[in-house]
Amino acid sequence: LGAAGPPAKWTTKVRAAFSLWGDPCVFLLAGINLTFGFSAGFMNGYVNANYTKAQLGAFAVPMLAAFTALLAAALARLFGQLSARCGKSPVVVAGSVGFFAIPCCMFLLGCCDGWRWWLVTLYVLQGVGRAVYESTGKGIFADFFPSDPTGAFANNMLQNATAFALCFFLSDYLQGLALAGIAMALSVLTPIGYFAACGIRAAQARRRSDALDHAGGDS
């Protein structure tokens, strides 16, 4: 009987995730989660193997991975304070710019032959994007689905896991610049989807307000 607990909990989260799929905001907000997954796949599977390890040595791969995580943790606090003061929109844009700049280095700056320690630039940009994903990105889901936090966070994790799974299972096809191109496209779509979701919520709020005003007038 005790062994039946974890599967039940897992299926509950799956059902909670599916229950929100009728709301288009779930998919419009997927940008930051998908972008992080594909960008991480690009950094881990391509940049680390082809440039960082080759130019700096094997020791630099875990060192820069730790640096990215620490930078993201520090910036997450900063972005949290910025969100409280200025709203989440500028933070979403900042994260998107960070992810967008990584493939830009490949396509526009000829990265990364001979970059050596300038490769740290890519990890800084990844840290910026990751900080937004870890903090503001998850907070946005909580804001949009306050009545169903379980379903909101289940979808948040599902979207990110989907990106990682695609990178893994399609690794023979999604390599190098293909991953960079996908991450770039998703980074552009991220703020567009976020603003569209905000527009939907604002329209829903106006309709509710109009309905209440109408009901009050009838009474």
Coordinates of C-alpha atoms in Angstrom, one line a residue:
L1 CA 0.0 0.0 0.0
G2 CA 2.9 2.3 0.8
A3 CA 4.3 1.9 -2.7
A4 CA 1.1 3.3 -4.3
G5 CA 1.7 6.8 -2.9
P6 CA 4.3 8.2 -5.3
P7 CA 2.5 7.1 -8.5
A8 CA -0.8 8.7 -7.3
K9 CA 1.1 11.9 -6.6
W10 CA 2.6 11.8 -10.0
T11 CA -0.7 11.2 -11.8
T12 CA -2.2 14.0 -9.7
K13 CA 0.3 16.4 -11.0
V14 CA -0.2 15.2 -14.6
R15 CA -3.9 15.7 -14.3
A16 CA -3.4 19.2 -12.8
A17 CA -1.1 20.1 -15.7
F18 CA -3.6 18.9 -18.3
S19 CA -6.5 20.7 -16.6
L20 CA -5.0 24.0 -17.6
W21 CA -4.5 23.2 -21.2
G22 CA -7.8 24.8 -22.1
D23 CA -6.3 28.2 -21.3
P24 CA -4.1 29.5 -24.1
C25 CA -2.0 31.4 -21.6
V26 CA -0.3 28.2 -20.6
F27 CA 1.2 27.9 -24.0
L28 CA 1.8 31.6 -24.5
L29 CA 3.9 31.6 -21.4
A30 CA 6.0 28.6 -22.5
G31 CA 8.7 30.7 -24.2
I32 CA 11.1 31.2 -21.3
N33 CA 10.9 27.5 -20.3
L34 CA 11.5 26.2 -23.8
T35 CA 14.2 28.7 -24.5
F36 CA 16.1 27.8 -21.4
G37 CA 15.9 24.1 -22.3
F38 CA 17.2 24.6 -25.8
S39 CA 19.8 27.1 -24.8
A40 CA 21.1 24.8 -22.1
G41 CA 21.2 22.0 -24.6
F42 CA 23.2 24.1 -27.0
M43 CA 25.7 25.2 -24.3
N44 CA 26.1 21.8 -22.7
G45 CA 26.1 19.7 -25.9
Y46 CA 27.9 22.0 -28.3
V47 CA 29.8 24.9 -26.8
N48 CA 31.3 22.8 -23.9
A49 CA 32.4 20.0 -26.2
N50 CA 33.6 22.0 -29.2
Y51 CA 35.0 25.2 -27.7
T52 CA 35.3 25.3 -23.9
K53 CA 36.9 21.9 -23.5
A54 CA 39.1 22.3 -26.6
Q55 CA 40.4 25.8 -25.8
L56 CA 40.4 26.0 -22.0
G57 CA 40.7 22.4 -20.9
A58 CA 38.3 19.8 -19.4
F59 CA 38.5 21.5 -16.0
A60 CA 36.8 24.6 -17.4
V61 CA 33.6 22.9 -18.3
P62 CA 32.4 22.1 -14.7
M63 CA 34.0 25.4 -13.5
L64 CA 32.0 27.5 -15.9
A65 CA 28.8 25.5 -15.3
A66 CA 29.1 26.3 -11.6
F67 CA 29.8 29.9 -12.4
T68 CA 26.6 30.0 -14.5
A69 CA 24.6 28.6 -11.7
L70 CA 26.0 30.9 -9.1
L71 CA 25.5 33.9 -11.3
A72 CA 21.9 32.9 -12.0
A73 CA 21.3 32.6 -8.3
A74 CA 22.7 36.1 -7.6
L75 CA 20.8 37.7 -10.5
A76 CA 17.6 35.9 -9.5
R77 CA 17.5 38.0 -6.3
L78 CA 18.2 41.2 -8.3
F79 CA 15.5 40.4 -10.9
G80 CA 13.1 39.6 -8.1
Q81 CA 13.6 43.1 -6.7
L82 CA 13.3 44.6 -10.1
S83 CA 10.1 42.8 -10.8
A84 CA 8.6 44.1 -7.5
R85 CA 9.5 47.7 -8.5
C86 CA 9.0 47.8 -12.2
G87 CA 6.9 44.7 -13.0
K88 CA 7.8 41.5 -14.7
S89 CA 7.8 42.7 -18.3
P90 CA 11.3 44.3 -18.4
V91 CA 12.7 41.2 -16.6
V92 CA 11.2 38.9 -19.2
V93 CA 12.7 41.0 -22.0
A94 CA 16.1 41.0 -20.2
G95 CA 16.1 37.2 -20.0
S96 CA 15.1 36.9 -23.7
V97 CA 17.9 39.3 -24.7
G98 CA 20.4 37.1 -22.7
F99 CA 19.3 34.0 -24.5
F100 CA 19.1 35.8 -27.9
A101 CA 22.6 37.1 -27.6
I102 CA 24.2 33.6 -27.3
P103 CA 23.3 32.5 -30.8
C104 CA 24.0 36.0 -32.0
C105 CA 27.6 35.5 -31.0
M106 CA 27.6 32.4 -33.3
F107 CA 25.9 33.9 -36.3
L108 CA 27.1 37.5 -36.2
L109 CA 30.4 37.5 -34.3
G110 CA 31.9 34.3 -35.7
C111 CA 32.1 32.7 -32.3
C112 CA 34.0 30.9 -31.0
D113 CA 37.4 29.9 -32.6
G114 CA 40.2 31.5 -30.6
W115 CA 37.9 33.1 -28.1
R116 CA 39.5 31.3 -25.2
W117 CA 38.5 33.1 -21.9
W118 CA 36.2 35.3 -23.9
L119 CA 33.9 32.3 -23.9
V120 CA 32.9 33.3 -20.4
T121 CA 30.7 35.9 -22.2
L122 CA 28.4 33.1 -23.3
Y123 CA 28.1 31.7 -19.8
V124 CA 27.3 35.1 -18.4
L125 CA 24.5 35.5 -21.0
Q126 CA 23.3 32.0 -20.1
G127 CA 23.3 33.0 -16.4
V128 CA 21.2 36.0 -17.2
G129 CA 18.6 33.9 -19.0
R130 CA 18.6 31.2 -16.4
A131 CA 18.1 33.7 -13.6
V132 CA 14.9 34.9 -15.3
Y133 CA 13.8 31.3 -15.8
E134 CA 14.4 30.4 -12.2
S135 CA 12.8 33.4 -10.6
T136 CA 10.5 35.6 -12.7
G137 CA 9.5 32.8 -15.1
K138 CA 8.1 30.7 -12.3
G139 CA 6.5 33.7 -10.6
I140 CA 4.7 34.5 -13.8
F141 CA 3.0 31.1 -13.8
A142 CA 1.9 31.6 -10.2
D143 CA 0.5 35.1 -11.1
F144 CA -1.5 33.8 -14.0
F145 CA -2.9 30.7 -12.3
P146 CA -3.3 31.7 -8.6
S147 CA -6.2 29.3 -8.1
D148 CA -4.3 26.3 -9.3
P149 CA -0.6 26.5 -8.3
T150 CA -0.1 22.7 -8.7
G151 CA -1.2 22.8 -12.3
A152 CA 0.8 26.0 -13.0
F153 CA 4.1 24.6 -11.7
A154 CA 3.4 21.2 -13.3
N155 CA 3.1 22.9 -16.7
N156 CA 6.2 25.0 -15.9
M157 CA 8.3 22.0 -15.3
L158 CA 6.7 20.0 -18.2
Q159 CA 7.6 22.6 -20.7
N160 CA 11.2 22.8 -19.6
A161 CA 11.5 19.0 -19.5
T162 CA 10.0 18.8 -23.0
A163 CA 12.7 21.0 -24.3
F164 CA 15.5 18.9 -22.7
A165 CA 13.8 15.7 -23.9
L166 CA 13.7 17.0 -27.5
C167 CA 17.4 18.0 -27.3
F168 CA 18.3 14.5 -26.1
F169 CA 16.1 12.3 -28.3
L170 CA 16.7 14.4 -31.4
S171 CA 20.4 14.9 -30.7
D172 CA 21.3 13.4 -34.1
Y173 CA 19.3 16.1 -35.9
L174 CA 19.4 19.1 -33.4
Q175 CA 23.1 19.9 -33.2
G176 CA 25.2 23.0 -33.2
L177 CA 23.7 25.8 -35.1
A178 CA 20.3 24.1 -35.4
L179 CA 20.0 24.3 -31.6
A180 CA 21.3 27.9 -31.6
G181 CA 18.7 28.8 -34.2
I182 CA 15.8 27.3 -32.3
A183 CA 16.9 29.0 -29.1
M184 CA 17.2 32.3 -31.0
A185 CA 13.7 32.0 -32.4
L186 CA 12.2 31.0 -29.1
S187 CA 13.9 34.0 -27.3
V188 CA 12.1 36.3 -29.8
L189 CA 8.8 34.6 -29.3
T190 CA 9.1 34.7 -25.4
P191 CA 8.1 38.4 -24.8
I192 CA 5.6 38.3 -27.6
G193 CA 3.8 35.3 -26.0
Y194 CA 4.1 37.0 -22.6
F195 CA 2.5 40.2 -23.7
A196 CA -0.2 38.3 -25.6
A197 CA -1.0 36.4 -22.4
C198 CA -1.2 39.7 -20.5
G199 CA -3.6 41.0 -23.1
I200 CA -5.8 38.0 -22.7
R201 CA -5.9 38.3 -18.9
A202 CA -6.6 42.1 -19.2
A203 CA -9.5 41.4 -21.6
Q204 CA -10.9 38.7 -19.2
A205 CA -10.7 41.2 -16.3
R206 CA -12.5 43.8 -18.3
R207 CA -15.3 41.4 -19.2
R208 CA -15.7 40.4 -15.6
S209 CA -15.8 44.0 -14.5
D210 CA -18.4 44.8 -17.2
A211 CA -20.5 41.8 -16.2
L212 CA -20.5 43.0 -12.5
D213 CA -21.4 46.5 -13.5
H214 CA -24.2 45.2 -15.7
A215 CA -25.5 43.0 -12.9
G216 CA -25.3 45.9 -10.5
G217 CA -27.3 48.1 -12.8
D218 CA -30.0 45.5 -13.2
S219 CA -30.4 45.1 -9.5

